[in-house]
C-alpha atoms as one frame of an Amber mdcrd trajectory, in Angstrom:
protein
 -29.998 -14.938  53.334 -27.498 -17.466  51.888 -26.134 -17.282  48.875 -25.636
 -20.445  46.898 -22.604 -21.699  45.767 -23.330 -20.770  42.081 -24.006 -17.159
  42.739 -20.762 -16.998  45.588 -18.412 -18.451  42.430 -19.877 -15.907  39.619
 -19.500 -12.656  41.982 -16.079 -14.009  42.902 -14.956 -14.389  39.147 -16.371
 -10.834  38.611 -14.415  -9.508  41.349 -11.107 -11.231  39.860 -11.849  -9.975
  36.523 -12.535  -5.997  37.832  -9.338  -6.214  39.264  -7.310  -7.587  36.650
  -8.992  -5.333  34.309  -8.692  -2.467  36.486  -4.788  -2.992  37.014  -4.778
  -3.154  32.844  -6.752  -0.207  32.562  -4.183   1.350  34.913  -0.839   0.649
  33.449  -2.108   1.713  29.988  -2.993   4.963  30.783   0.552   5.461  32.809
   1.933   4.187  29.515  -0.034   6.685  27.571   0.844   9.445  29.850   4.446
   8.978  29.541   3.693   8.559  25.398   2.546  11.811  25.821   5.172  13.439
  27.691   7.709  12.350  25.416   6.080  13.521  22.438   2.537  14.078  22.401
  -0.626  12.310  21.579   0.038  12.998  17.952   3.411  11.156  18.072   1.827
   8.035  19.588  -0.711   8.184  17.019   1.875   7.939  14.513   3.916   5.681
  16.299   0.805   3.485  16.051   0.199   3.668  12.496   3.605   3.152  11.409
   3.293  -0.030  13.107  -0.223  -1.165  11.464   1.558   0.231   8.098   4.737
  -2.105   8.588   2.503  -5.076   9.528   0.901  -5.004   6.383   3.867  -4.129
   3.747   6.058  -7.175   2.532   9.634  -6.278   2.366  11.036  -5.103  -0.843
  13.523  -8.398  -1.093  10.527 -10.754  -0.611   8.564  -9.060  -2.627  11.661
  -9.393  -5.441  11.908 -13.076  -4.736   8.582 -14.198  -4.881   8.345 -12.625
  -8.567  11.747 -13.444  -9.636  13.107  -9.809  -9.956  16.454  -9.189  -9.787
  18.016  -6.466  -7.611  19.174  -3.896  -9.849  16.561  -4.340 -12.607  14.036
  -2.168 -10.604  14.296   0.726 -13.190  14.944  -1.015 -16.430  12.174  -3.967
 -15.469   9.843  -4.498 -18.492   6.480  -3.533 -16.904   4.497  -5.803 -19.336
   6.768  -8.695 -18.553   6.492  -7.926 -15.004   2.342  -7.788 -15.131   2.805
 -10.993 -17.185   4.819 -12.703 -14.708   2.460 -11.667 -12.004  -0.920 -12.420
 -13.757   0.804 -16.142 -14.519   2.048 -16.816 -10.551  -1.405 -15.410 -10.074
  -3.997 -17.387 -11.778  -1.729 -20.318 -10.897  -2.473 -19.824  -7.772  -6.267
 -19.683  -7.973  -7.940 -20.954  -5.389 -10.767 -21.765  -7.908  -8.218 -23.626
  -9.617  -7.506 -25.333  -7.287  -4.163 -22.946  -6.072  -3.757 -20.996  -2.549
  -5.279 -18.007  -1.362  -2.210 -17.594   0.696  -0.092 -17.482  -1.882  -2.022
 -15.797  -4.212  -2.434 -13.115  -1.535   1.341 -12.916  -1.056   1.610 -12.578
  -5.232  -0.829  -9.584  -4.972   1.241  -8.389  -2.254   4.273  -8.445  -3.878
   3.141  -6.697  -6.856   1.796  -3.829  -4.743   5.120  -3.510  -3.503   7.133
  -3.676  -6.436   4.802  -1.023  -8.298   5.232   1.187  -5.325   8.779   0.949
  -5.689   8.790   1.213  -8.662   6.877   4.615  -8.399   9.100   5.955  -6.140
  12.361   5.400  -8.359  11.019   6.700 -11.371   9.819   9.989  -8.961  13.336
  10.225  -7.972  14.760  10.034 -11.014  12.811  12.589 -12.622  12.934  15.667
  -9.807  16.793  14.618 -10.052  17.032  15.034 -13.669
């Protein structure tokens, strides 16, 4: 029985994808073995989530620029100034308004960054004091 040409192409593309995902399948489990052999599964799995975690945190110096803080002002920064700086770039950037989500999303960003900072001064400073 003949196969027609239709049928011969589809089972070849399935046997070029098997292999292709077989050799992919391959090298990431050699690549998890020798994850784990250098420091376990848990260190991979933090290795991992550091990496999600940095892809989603602006940097402190952008997050300074985009709402016009200076460098050393951190500690002594006026936090109703600062929420009134960031609710102005904010709703300027309203999408409904006009603005971009982008930015606005970077503003909201940059907040969250700042306030963490922020956080972790004032922490500092205290179990120093």
């Amino acid at each position: 029985m003949a196969l027609g040409p239709l049928a011969r192409l589809i089972l070849q593309g399935a046997a070029v994808f098997t292999s292709v995902f077989g050799r992919a399948f391959i090298q990431a489990y050699q690549q998890a073995l020798i994850n784990a052999r250098k420091g376990g599964a848990h260190s991979a799995a933090a290795t991992a989530h550091t990496a999600v975690q940095r892809s989603n945190k602006m940097q402190l110096a952008e997050a300074r620029q985009v709402l016009n803080v200076e460098k050393g002002e951190l500690l002594e920064v006026d936090m109703r100034k600062l929420r009134e700086q960031y609710e102005k770039i904010f709703d300027a950037n309203d999408p409904k308004k006009g603005g971009s989500f982008y930015l606005q999303s970077k503003i909201f960003r940059a907040k969250e960054t700042l306030d963490a900072e922020i956080e972790k001064l004032t922490r500092e400073k205290t179990a120093s004091s």
